[in-house]
mmCIF file of C-alpha atoms in Angstrom:
data_model
loop_
_atom_site.group_PDB
_atom_site.id
_atom_site.type_symbol
_atom_site.label_atom_id
_atom_site.label_comp_id
_atom_site.label_asym_id
_atom_site.label_seq_id
_atom_site.Cartn_x
_atom_site.Cartn_y
_atom_site.Cartn_z
ATOM 1 C CA MET A 1 32.143 7.993 -27.665
ATOM 2 C CA GLU A 2 33.357 5.380 -30.069
ATOM 3 C CA THR A 3 36.941 5.815 -29.140
ATOM 4 C CA CYS A 4 36.217 6.457 -25.401
ATOM 5 C CA LYS A 5 38.153 4.594 -22.655
ATOM 6 C CA PRO A 6 35.866 1.659 -21.279
ATOM 7 C CA SER A 7 34.539 2.006 -17.598
ATOM 8 C CA ARG A 8 34.361 -1.026 -15.289
ATOM 9 C CA THR A 9 31.140 0.124 -13.581
ATOM 10 C CA PRO A 10 28.057 1.934 -15.060
ATOM 11 C CA MET A 11 28.093 4.560 -12.300
ATOM 12 C CA GLU A 12 30.253 5.677 -9.249
ATOM 13 C CA SER A 13 29.262 3.855 -6.026
ATOM 14 C CA ASN A 14 27.476 6.106 -3.507
ATOM 15 C CA LEU A 15 27.002 8.895 -6.247
ATOM 16 C CA ARG A 16 25.100 11.862 -4.730
ATOM 17 C CA LEU A 17 23.653 14.348 -7.160
ATOM 18 C CA GLU A 18 21.200 17.064 -6.680
ATOM 19 C CA GLN A 19 18.613 18.720 -9.129
ATOM 20 C CA ALA A 20 20.029 21.294 -11.218
ATOM 21 C CA LEU A 21 18.850 24.791 -11.096
ATOM 22 C CA GLU A 22 16.388 25.860 -13.916
ATOM 23 C CA THR A 23 19.007 28.308 -15.152
ATOM 24 C CA GLN A 24 21.438 25.550 -15.650
ATOM 25 C CA HIS A 25 19.404 23.983 -18.601
ATOM 26 C CA LEU A 26 21.576 21.374 -20.581
ATOM 27 C CA GLY A 27 21.394 21.642 -24.386
ATOM 28 C CA LYS A 28 22.535 17.970 -24.941
ATOM 29 C CA PRO A 29 20.455 14.898 -25.617
ATOM 30 C CA TYR A 30 20.077 13.764 -21.946
ATOM 31 C CA ARG A 31 16.555 12.414 -22.337
ATOM 32 C CA GLU A 32 17.251 10.682 -25.596
ATOM 33 C CA LEU A 33 20.305 8.893 -24.113
ATOM 34 C CA LEU A 34 18.267 7.674 -21.190
ATOM 35 C CA GLY A 35 15.461 6.499 -23.463
ATOM 36 C CA CYS A 36 17.935 4.398 -25.600
ATOM 37 C CA LEU A 37 19.534 2.982 -22.333
ATOM 38 C CA THR A 38 15.975 2.217 -20.840
ATOM 39 C CA TYR A 39 15.392 0.152 -24.012
ATOM 40 C CA LEU A 40 18.575 -1.702 -23.402
ATOM 41 C CA VAL A 41 17.611 -2.384 -19.839
ATOM 42 C CA VAL A 42 14.128 -3.785 -20.724
ATOM 43 C CA THR A 43 15.492 -6.028 -23.526
ATOM 44 C CA SER A 44 18.823 -7.478 -22.416
ATOM 45 C CA ARG A 45 21.065 -5.342 -20.129
ATOM 46 C CA SER A 46 19.591 -5.519 -16.621
ATOM 47 C CA ASP A 47 23.083 -4.637 -15.235
ATOM 48 C CA LEU A 48 22.279 -0.987 -16.289
ATOM 49 C CA GLY A 49 18.891 -0.868 -14.598
ATOM 50 C CA ALA A 50 19.898 0.874 -11.280
ATOM 51 C CA ALA A 51 22.128 3.380 -13.010
ATOM 52 C CA VAL A 52 19.397 4.227 -15.612
ATOM 53 C CA SER A 53 16.806 4.562 -12.859
ATOM 54 C CA PHE A 54 19.052 6.893 -10.916
ATOM 55 C CA PHE A 55 19.874 9.247 -13.625
ATOM 56 C CA SER A 56 16.185 9.265 -14.954
ATOM 57 C CA GLN A 57 15.120 11.282 -11.957
ATOM 58 C CA PHE A 58 17.093 14.271 -13.283
ATOM 59 C CA GLN A 59 15.282 14.342 -16.755
ATOM 60 C CA CYS A 60 13.365 17.541 -15.976
ATOM 61 C CA ASN A 61 16.464 19.673 -15.786
ATOM 62 C CA PRO A 62 19.795 17.945 -16.186
ATOM 63 C CA SER A 63 23.145 19.775 -15.673
ATOM 64 C CA GLU A 64 26.553 19.345 -17.254
ATOM 65 C CA GLN A 65 27.403 17.284 -14.179
ATOM 66 C CA HIS A 66 24.475 14.856 -14.838
ATOM 67 C CA TRP A 67 25.459 14.533 -18.498
ATOM 68 C CA ARG A 68 29.075 13.852 -17.658
ATOM 69 C CA HIS A 69 28.088 11.037 -15.191
ATOM 70 C CA ALA A 70 25.475 9.571 -17.691
ATOM 71 C CA LYS A 71 28.054 9.248 -20.362
ATOM 72 C CA ARG A 72 29.860 6.901 -17.992
ATOM 73 C CA MET A 73 27.125 4.323 -18.791
ATOM 74 C CA LEU A 74 28.200 4.554 -22.490
ATOM 75 C CA ARG A 75 31.783 3.862 -21.512
ATOM 76 C CA TYR A 76 30.571 0.984 -19.444
ATOM 77 C CA LEU A 77 28.805 -0.462 -22.444
ATOM 78 C CA LYS A 78 31.940 0.059 -24.545
ATOM 79 C CA GLY A 79 33.812 -2.273 -22.289
ATOM 80 C CA THR A 80 30.866 -4.838 -22.000
ATOM 81 C CA LEU A 81 29.637 -5.240 -25.497
ATOM 82 C CA ASP A 82 29.785 -9.045 -25.261
ATOM 83 C CA TYR A 83 27.623 -9.132 -22.216
ATOM 84 C CA GLY A 84 23.917 -10.166 -22.460
ATOM 85 C CA LEU A 85 21.317 -12.579 -21.210
ATOM 86 C CA VAL A 86 21.610 -16.245 -22.115
ATOM 87 C CA TYR A 87 18.572 -18.430 -21.768
ATOM 88 C CA LYS A 88 19.107 -22.184 -21.283
ATOM 89 C CA ARG A 89 16.517 -24.484 -19.718
ATOM 90 C CA ASN A 90 18.019 -26.264 -16.759
ATOM 91 C CA GLU A 91 15.725 -29.349 -16.045
ATOM 92 C CA THR A 92 17.375 -30.047 -12.762
ATOM 93 C CA ASP A 93 16.544 -26.545 -11.425
ATOM 94 C CA ARG A 94 12.788 -26.541 -11.817
ATOM 95 C CA GLN A 95 12.035 -23.570 -9.489
ATOM 96 C CA ILE A 96 11.607 -19.916 -9.358
ATOM 97 C CA VAL A 97 14.295 -18.041 -7.358
ATOM 98 C CA GLY A 98 14.125 -14.394 -6.401
ATOM 99 C CA PHE A 99 16.852 -12.061 -5.209
ATOM 100 C CA THR A 100 15.923 -8.675 -3.542
ATOM 101 C CA ASP A 101 17.524 -5.756 -1.864
ATOM 102 C CA ALA A 102 16.978 -2.227 -0.842
ATOM 103 C CA SER A 103 19.062 0.859 -0.066
ATOM 104 C CA TRP A 104 17.423 2.741 2.799
ATOM 105 C CA ALA A 105 16.864 6.479 2.261
ATOM 106 C CA ALA A 106 19.743 6.629 -0.290
ATOM 107 C CA ASP A 107 18.313 9.645 -2.189
ATOM 108 C CA ALA A 108 19.454 12.826 -0.729
ATOM 109 C CA ASN A 109 16.871 14.819 -2.459
ATOM 110 C CA ASP A 110 13.641 13.163 -1.084
ATOM 111 C CA ARG A 111 15.027 10.330 1.338
ATOM 112 C CA ARG A 112 13.147 7.600 -0.494
ATOM 113 C CA SER A 113 14.706 4.213 -0.671
ATOM 114 C CA THR A 114 15.558 2.161 -3.683
ATOM 115 C CA SER A 115 14.234 -1.403 -4.198
ATOM 116 C CA GLY A 116 15.504 -3.958 -6.644
ATOM 117 C CA TYR A 117 14.842 -7.671 -7.384
ATOM 118 C CA LEU A 118 15.962 -10.309 -9.867
ATOM 119 C CA LEU A 119 13.940 -13.312 -10.758
ATOM 120 C CA GLN A 120 15.245 -16.642 -12.298
ATOM 121 C CA VAL A 121 13.191 -19.461 -13.629
ATOM 122 C CA TYR A 122 14.966 -22.813 -14.698
ATOM 123 C CA GLY A 123 18.153 -20.994 -13.734
ATOM 124 C CA SER A 124 17.723 -18.259 -16.309
ATOM 125 C CA THR A 125 16.985 -14.678 -15.529
ATOM 126 C CA THR A 126 13.441 -13.691 -16.507
ATOM 127 C CA ALA A 127 12.444 -10.401 -14.715
ATOM 128 C CA TRP A 128 14.128 -7.789 -12.839
ATOM 129 C CA SER A 129 13.362 -4.231 -11.463
ATOM 130 C CA SER A 130 15.064 -1.303 -9.857
ATOM 131 C CA LYS A 131 12.931 1.613 -8.650
ATOM 132 C CA LYS A 132 12.326 4.021 -5.923
ATOM 133 C CA GLN A 133 9.832 3.192 -3.296
ATOM 134 C CA ILE A 134 6.604 4.993 -3.358
ATOM 135 C CA THR A 135 6.825 5.891 0.323
ATOM 136 C CA VAL A 136 9.594 7.131 2.623
ATOM 137 C CA ALA A 137 10.733 4.057 4.814
ATOM 138 C CA LEU A 138 11.387 4.896 8.520
ATOM 139 C CA SER A 139 13.916 2.199 8.826
ATOM 140 C CA SER A 140 16.154 -0.246 6.862
ATOM 141 C CA THR A 141 13.845 -3.008 7.944
ATOM 142 C CA GLU A 142 10.934 -1.368 6.388
ATOM 143 C CA ALA A 143 12.721 -0.589 3.144
ATOM 144 C CA GLU A 144 13.713 -4.169 2.910
ATOM 145 C CA CYS A 145 10.156 -5.269 3.558
ATOM 146 C CA TYR A 146 8.853 -3.221 0.715
ATOM 147 C CA ALA A 147 11.517 -4.601 -1.598
ATOM 148 C CA LEU A 148 10.597 -8.227 -0.586
ATOM 149 C CA ALA A 149 6.929 -7.525 -1.105
ATOM 150 C CA ASP A 150 7.598 -6.332 -4.782
ATOM 151 C CA CYS A 151 9.630 -9.422 -5.299
ATOM 152 C CA VAL A 152 7.024 -11.721 -3.794
ATOM 153 C CA CYS A 153 4.380 -10.125 -6.037
ATOM 154 C CA GLU A 154 6.540 -10.953 -9.026
ATOM 155 C CA VAL A 155 7.169 -14.531 -7.881
ATOM 156 C CA LEU A 156 3.420 -15.132 -7.401
ATOM 157 C CA TRP A 157 2.593 -13.867 -10.804
ATOM 158 C CA THR A 158 5.310 -15.872 -12.526
ATOM 159 C CA ARG A 159 4.223 -18.951 -10.620
ATOM 160 C CA LYS A 160 0.658 -18.552 -11.814
ATOM 161 C CA LEU A 161 1.741 -18.001 -15.284
ATOM 162 C CA PHE A 162 4.127 -21.021 -15.392
ATOM 163 C CA ALA A 163 1.432 -23.192 -13.748
ATOM 164 C CA GLU A 164 -1.088 -22.250 -16.289
ATOM 165 C CA LEU A 165 1.385 -23.106 -19.005
ATOM 166 C CA LYS A 166 2.076 -26.328 -17.081
ATOM 167 C CA LEU A 167 5.797 -25.695 -16.979
ATOM 168 C CA LEU A 168 5.989 -25.767 -13.200
ATOM 169 C CA ASP A 169 4.335 -27.612 -10.405
ATOM 170 C CA SER A 170 1.898 -25.437 -8.368
ATOM 171 C CA GLY A 171 3.309 -26.430 -5.018
ATOM 172 C CA PRO A 172 4.122 -24.133 -2.119
ATOM 173 C CA VAL A 173 6.825 -21.499 -2.324
ATOM 174 C CA GLU A 174 9.984 -22.936 -0.671
ATOM 175 C CA ASP A 175 12.062 -20.778 1.507
ATOM 176 C CA LEU A 176 15.812 -21.099 0.815
#
C-alpha cells in the first residue's frame, strides 16, 4: 500500500455491503487493519470514524469485497497524511458547540440508524462519536432525536468537567 494511488474519501458514499457467508472466510488481516484504524480514530483522525465503524460490523466473517473496500481507508490516509487535529485555545469563543446527525435505517442488514456527533470547546474539537443506534428508529425524526440525546449527554458531561476545572462558566446551555 506504500505506492498506492490516494483516495479522496475513506469509503464510497451510500455503500451497501452484506455479511459474508461462513464459507467465504478471508485469510487476510482484516481485524488487525480495523484495530489500527480504530486507534487512529480515537487519537487524532476523527474523519475516519464513520468508515471504521461501518467496516467493524463485518469483523466476524469478512469477505474479499469487505477487504477491498477497507483498503480504501489506507489509500485515503496516503493522500491525507498531513491531516490531524490542531488544538488552539480561542479565548473569544468560550462555549461548547455540538454538531450531530443521524442516517435513518441506513444499514440494510438490520435497519438500524447511525448516529454521530462532534463537540468543540474553545473552538477546538474535543470529542466525537459515530455509532449504530441501539434500537430501530421508526422515523427519521426519531433517529435524529436519539442522535441529539447522545450529543446532549456529551455536552452536559463536558460542561460539568470544565465547570469543575473552572475553565467555563456554568450558565445555561444556549441554543444556536
